[in-house]
Short mmCIF file of C-alpha atoms in Angstrom, two decimals:
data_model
loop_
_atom_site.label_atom_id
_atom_site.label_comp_id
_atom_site.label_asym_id
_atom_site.label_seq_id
_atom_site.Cartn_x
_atom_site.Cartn_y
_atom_site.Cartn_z
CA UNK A 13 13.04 -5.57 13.36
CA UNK A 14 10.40 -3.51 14.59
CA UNK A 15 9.64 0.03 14.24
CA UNK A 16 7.16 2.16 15.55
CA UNK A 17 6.38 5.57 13.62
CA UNK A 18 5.67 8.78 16.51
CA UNK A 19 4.05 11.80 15.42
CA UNK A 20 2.63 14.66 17.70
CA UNK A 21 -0.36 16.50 15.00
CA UNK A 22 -2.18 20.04 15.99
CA UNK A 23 -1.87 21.60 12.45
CA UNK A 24 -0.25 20.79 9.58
CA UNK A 25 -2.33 18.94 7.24
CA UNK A 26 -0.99 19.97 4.25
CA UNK A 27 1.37 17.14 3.71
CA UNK A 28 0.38 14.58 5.74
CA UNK A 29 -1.17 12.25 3.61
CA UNK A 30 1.94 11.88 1.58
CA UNK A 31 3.76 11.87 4.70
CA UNK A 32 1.78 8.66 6.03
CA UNK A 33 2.13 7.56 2.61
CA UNK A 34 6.03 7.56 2.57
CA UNK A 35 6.42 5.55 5.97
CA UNK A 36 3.37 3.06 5.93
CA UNK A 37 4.70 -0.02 4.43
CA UNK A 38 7.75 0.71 5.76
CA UNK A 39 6.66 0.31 10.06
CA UNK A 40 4.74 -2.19 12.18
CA UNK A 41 2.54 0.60 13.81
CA UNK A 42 1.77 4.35 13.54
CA UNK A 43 0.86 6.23 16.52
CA UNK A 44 -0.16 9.87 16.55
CA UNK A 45 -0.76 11.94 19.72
CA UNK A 46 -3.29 14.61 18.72
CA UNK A 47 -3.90 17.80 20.36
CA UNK A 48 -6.73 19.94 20.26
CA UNK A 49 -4.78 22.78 21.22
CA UNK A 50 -1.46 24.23 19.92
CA UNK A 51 1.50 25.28 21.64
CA UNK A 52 0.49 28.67 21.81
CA UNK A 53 -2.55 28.07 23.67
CA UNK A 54 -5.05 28.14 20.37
CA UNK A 55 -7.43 25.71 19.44
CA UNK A 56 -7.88 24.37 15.69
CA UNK A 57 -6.43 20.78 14.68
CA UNK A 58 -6.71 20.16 11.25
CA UNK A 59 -4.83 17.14 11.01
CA UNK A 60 -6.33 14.47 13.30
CA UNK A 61 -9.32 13.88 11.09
CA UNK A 62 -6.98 13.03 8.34
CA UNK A 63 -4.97 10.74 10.38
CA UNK A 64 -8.17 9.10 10.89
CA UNK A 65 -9.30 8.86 7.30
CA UNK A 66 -5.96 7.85 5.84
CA UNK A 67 -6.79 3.91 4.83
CA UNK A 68 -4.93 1.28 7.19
CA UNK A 69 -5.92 -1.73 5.79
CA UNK A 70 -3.52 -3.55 8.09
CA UNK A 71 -4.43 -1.66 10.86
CA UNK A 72 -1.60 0.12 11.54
CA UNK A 73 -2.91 3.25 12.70
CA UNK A 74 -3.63 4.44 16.13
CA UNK A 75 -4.49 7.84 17.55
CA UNK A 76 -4.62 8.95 20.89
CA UNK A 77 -6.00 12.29 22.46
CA UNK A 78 -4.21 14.36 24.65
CA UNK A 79 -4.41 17.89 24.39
CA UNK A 80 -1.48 19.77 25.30
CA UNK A 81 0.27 23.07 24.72
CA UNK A 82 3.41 21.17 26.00
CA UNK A 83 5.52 19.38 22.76
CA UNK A 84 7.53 17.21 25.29
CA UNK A 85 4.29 16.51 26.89
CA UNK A 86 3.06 15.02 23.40
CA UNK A 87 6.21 12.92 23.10
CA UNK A 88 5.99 11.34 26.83
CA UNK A 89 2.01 10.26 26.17
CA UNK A 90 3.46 9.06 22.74
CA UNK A 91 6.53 7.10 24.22
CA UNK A 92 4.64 5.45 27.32
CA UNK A 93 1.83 4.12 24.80
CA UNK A 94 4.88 2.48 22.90
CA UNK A 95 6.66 1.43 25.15
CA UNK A 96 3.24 -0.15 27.12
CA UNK A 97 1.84 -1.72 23.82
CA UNK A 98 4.63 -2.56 21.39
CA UNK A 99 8.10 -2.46 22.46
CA UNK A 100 10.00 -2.12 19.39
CA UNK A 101 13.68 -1.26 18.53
CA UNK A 102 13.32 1.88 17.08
CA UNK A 103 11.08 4.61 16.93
CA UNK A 104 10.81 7.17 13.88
CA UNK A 105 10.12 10.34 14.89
CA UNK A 106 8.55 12.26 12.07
CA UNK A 107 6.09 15.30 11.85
CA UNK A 108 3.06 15.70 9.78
CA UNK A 109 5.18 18.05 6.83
CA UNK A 110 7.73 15.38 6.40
CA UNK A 111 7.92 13.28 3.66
CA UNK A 112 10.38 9.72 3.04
CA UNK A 113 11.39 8.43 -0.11
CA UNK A 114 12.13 4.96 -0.93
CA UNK A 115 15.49 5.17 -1.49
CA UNK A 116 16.05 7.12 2.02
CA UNK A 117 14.49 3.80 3.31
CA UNK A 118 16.96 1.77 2.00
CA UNK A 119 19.56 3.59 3.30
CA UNK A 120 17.81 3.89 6.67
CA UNK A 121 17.33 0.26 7.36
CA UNK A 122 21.12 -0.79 6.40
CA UNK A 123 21.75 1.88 9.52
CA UNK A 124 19.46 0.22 11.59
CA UNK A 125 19.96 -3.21 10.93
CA UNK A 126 23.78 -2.60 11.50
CA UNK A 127 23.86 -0.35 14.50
CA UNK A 128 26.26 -1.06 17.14
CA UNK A 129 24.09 -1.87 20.70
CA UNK A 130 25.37 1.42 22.56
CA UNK A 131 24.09 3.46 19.57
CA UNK A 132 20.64 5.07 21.09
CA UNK A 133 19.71 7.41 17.68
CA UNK A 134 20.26 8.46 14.47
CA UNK A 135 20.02 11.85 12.74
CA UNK A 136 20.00 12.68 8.82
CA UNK A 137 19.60 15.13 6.76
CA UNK A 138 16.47 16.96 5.56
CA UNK A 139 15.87 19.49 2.49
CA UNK A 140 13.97 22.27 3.56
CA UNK A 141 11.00 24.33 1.33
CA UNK A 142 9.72 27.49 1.51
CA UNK A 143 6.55 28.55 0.02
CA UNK A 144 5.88 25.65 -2.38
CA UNK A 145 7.44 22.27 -3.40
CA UNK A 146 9.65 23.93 -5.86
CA UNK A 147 11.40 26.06 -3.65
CA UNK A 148 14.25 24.50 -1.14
CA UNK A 149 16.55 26.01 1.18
CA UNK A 150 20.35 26.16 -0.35
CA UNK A 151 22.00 23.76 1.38
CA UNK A 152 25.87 24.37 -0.12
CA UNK A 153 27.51 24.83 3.20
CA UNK A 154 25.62 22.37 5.33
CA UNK A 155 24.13 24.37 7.67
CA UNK A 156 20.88 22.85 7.66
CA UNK A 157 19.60 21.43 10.93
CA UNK A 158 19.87 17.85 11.19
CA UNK A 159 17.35 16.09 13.05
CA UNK A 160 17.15 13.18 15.14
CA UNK A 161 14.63 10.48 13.37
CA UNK A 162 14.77 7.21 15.02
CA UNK A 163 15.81 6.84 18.78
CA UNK A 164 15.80 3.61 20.97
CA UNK A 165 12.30 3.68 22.55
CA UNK A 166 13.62 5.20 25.80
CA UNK A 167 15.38 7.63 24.22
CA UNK A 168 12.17 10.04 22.81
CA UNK A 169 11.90 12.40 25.82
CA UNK A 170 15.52 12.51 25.83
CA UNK A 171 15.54 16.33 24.71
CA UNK A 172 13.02 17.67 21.97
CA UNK A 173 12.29 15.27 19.18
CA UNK A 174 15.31 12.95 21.02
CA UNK A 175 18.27 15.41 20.29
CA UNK A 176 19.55 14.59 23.68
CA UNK A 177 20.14 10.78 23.02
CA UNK A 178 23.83 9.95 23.38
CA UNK A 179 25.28 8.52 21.48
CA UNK A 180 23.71 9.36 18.01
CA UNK A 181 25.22 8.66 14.74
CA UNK A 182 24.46 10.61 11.58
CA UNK A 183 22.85 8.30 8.95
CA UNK A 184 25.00 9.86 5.61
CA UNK A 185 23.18 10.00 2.77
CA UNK A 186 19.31 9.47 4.25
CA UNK A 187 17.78 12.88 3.32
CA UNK A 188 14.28 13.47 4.43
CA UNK A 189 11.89 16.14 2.42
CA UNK A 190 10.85 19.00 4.97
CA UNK A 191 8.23 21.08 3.70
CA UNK A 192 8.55 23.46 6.75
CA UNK A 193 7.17 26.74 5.48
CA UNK A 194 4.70 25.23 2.62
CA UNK A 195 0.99 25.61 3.78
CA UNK A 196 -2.01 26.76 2.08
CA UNK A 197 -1.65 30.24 2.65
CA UNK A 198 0.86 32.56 4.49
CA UNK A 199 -1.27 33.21 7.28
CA UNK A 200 -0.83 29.32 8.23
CA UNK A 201 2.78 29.91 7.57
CA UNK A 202 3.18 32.38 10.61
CA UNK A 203 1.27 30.33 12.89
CA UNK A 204 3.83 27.35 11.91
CA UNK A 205 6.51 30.08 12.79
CA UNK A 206 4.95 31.40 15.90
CA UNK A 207 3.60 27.91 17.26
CA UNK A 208 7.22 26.40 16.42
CA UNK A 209 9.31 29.00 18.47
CA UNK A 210 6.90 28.15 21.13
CA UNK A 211 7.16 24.35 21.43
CA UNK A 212 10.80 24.39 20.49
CA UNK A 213 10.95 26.23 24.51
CA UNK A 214 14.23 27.93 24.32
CA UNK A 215 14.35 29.08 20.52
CA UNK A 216 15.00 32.70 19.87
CA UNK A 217 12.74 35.79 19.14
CA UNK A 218 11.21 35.19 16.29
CA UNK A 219 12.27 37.96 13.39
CA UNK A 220 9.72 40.45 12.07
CA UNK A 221 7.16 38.61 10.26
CA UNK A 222 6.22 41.72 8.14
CA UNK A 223 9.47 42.27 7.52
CA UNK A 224 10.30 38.60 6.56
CA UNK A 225 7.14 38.41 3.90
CA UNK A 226 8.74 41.13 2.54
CA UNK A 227 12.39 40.03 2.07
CA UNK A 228 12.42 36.39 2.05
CA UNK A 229 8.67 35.01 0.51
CA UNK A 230 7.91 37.88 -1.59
CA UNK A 231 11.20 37.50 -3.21
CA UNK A 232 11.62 33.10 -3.42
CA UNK A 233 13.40 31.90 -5.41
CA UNK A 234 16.59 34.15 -3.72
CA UNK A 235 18.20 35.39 -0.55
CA UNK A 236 16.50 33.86 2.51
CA UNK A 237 16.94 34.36 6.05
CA UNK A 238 16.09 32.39 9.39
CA UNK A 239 12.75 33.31 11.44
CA UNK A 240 14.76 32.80 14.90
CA UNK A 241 16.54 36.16 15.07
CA UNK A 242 20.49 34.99 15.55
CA UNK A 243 19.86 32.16 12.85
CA UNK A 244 20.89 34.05 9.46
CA UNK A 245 23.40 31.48 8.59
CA UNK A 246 21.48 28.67 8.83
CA UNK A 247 19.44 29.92 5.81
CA UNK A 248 21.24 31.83 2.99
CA UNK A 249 18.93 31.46 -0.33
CA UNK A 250 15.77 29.58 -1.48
CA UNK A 251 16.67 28.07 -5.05
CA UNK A 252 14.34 26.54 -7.26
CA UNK A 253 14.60 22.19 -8.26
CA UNK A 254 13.49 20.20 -10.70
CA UNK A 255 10.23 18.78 -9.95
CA UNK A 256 11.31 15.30 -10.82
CA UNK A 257 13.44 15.21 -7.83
CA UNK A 258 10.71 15.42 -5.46
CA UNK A 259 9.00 13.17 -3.69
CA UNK A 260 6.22 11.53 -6.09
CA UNK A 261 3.82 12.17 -3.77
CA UNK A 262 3.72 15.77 -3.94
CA UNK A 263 5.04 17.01 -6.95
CA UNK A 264 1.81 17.87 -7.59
CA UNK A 265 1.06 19.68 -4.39
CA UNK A 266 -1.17 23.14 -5.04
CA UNK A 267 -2.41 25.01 -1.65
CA UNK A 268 -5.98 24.73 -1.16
CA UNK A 269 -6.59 28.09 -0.81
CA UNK A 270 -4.52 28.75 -3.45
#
């Protein structure tokens, strides 16, 4: 079986090195489309150069340039150079804060080694942190989002991140580690939150940022709310795990202007 890893990079950098980590042995190729240029029209990628650093001794690794301030413009350069070069059977879509762990593999691949031919994705679950790797999102009720992360290589453009591939089964009991709203300062944070609303096209307003500091991250672990305005269920209260549980990779994570 082949799979491809897709990631679209601007900023981000925070995590990515363990992200590459969790995923490299684990795909025949990793491709990352790398914009100078954010969704909201600002420059300042911070990520490509440690794409480019991370080491590939089995040359894995490829990075293409294509600056955009479109996200589904990233994910059609991304899905043509896959489809042109490689051809595989999935794709993993993954951005540069997510992180895999082994077992979530393992789970994974029985999915995709199993999946009936008419099947054209697969979406999991992810736990969400705010803040820093000890914080997650409560995740009692299941209202977390649940992603798409591998689609059938025609499927990508299908919809944002390939949440328009039909049909798509949910892969229970894969959980990936989203570290969404962890960066190295809060400042970075909002431009995650403002950058996000635009790329995801038809999001809502985004809430009052001011207000949100105040309320949700000067107050984690506790309540939390949603930055979409409309969104207050999806996020109810940021509790604090053991650090054991995480991802190995980053259980030692500290900001770097910290």
């Amino acid at each position: 079986m082949n799979i491809v890893a897709l990631y679209k990079i601007f900023r981000g950098r925070e995590f990515l090195e363990a992200s590459i980590a969790s995923v490299y042995n684990h795909v025949d190729k990793i491709v990352f489309v790398s914009s100078n240029i954010g969704w909201d029209g600002k420059d300042g990628n911070n990520t490509e150069a440690v794409a480019r650093a991370y080491p590939d001794p089995l040359k894995k690794i490829v990075v293409l340039k294509h600056d955009t301030t479109d996200q589904e413009a990233q994910y059609r350069i991304g899905q043509q150079f896959v489809m042109a070069h490689y051809k595989p059977d999935w794709v993993l879509l993954i951005d540069s804060d997510e992180v895999w762990t082994e077992m979530a593999w393992e789970r994974a691949m029985e999915y995709l080694f199993n999946a009936p031919a008419d099947v054209q994705a697969f979406t999991c679950n992810m736990h969400t942190y705010i803040k820093d790797v000890l914080y997650m999102v409560d995740d009692t009720y299941g209202t977390q989002v649940k992603p798409t992360i591998f689609t059938r290589p025609m499927c990508i453009c299908q919809g944002i991140r390939g949440n328009g591939a039909d049909p798509r089964r949910f892969m229970a009991g894969v959980t990936v580690h989203h570290f969404a709203l962890v960066r190295d300062d809060i400042d970075e944070v909002f431009r995650k939150m403002t950058t996000s609303r635009v790329g995801d096209r038809y999001a809502p307003p985004l809430v009052h940022l001011e207000t949100w500091q105040a309320e949700v991250w000067d107050k984690i672990p506790g309540p939390a709310y949603h930055y979409y305005v409309g969104c207050a269920g999806v996020w109810q209260k940021t509790i604090e795990v053991d650090r054991d549980l995480l991802p190995y990779s980053v259980r030692n994570w500290r900001p770097a202007n910290g």
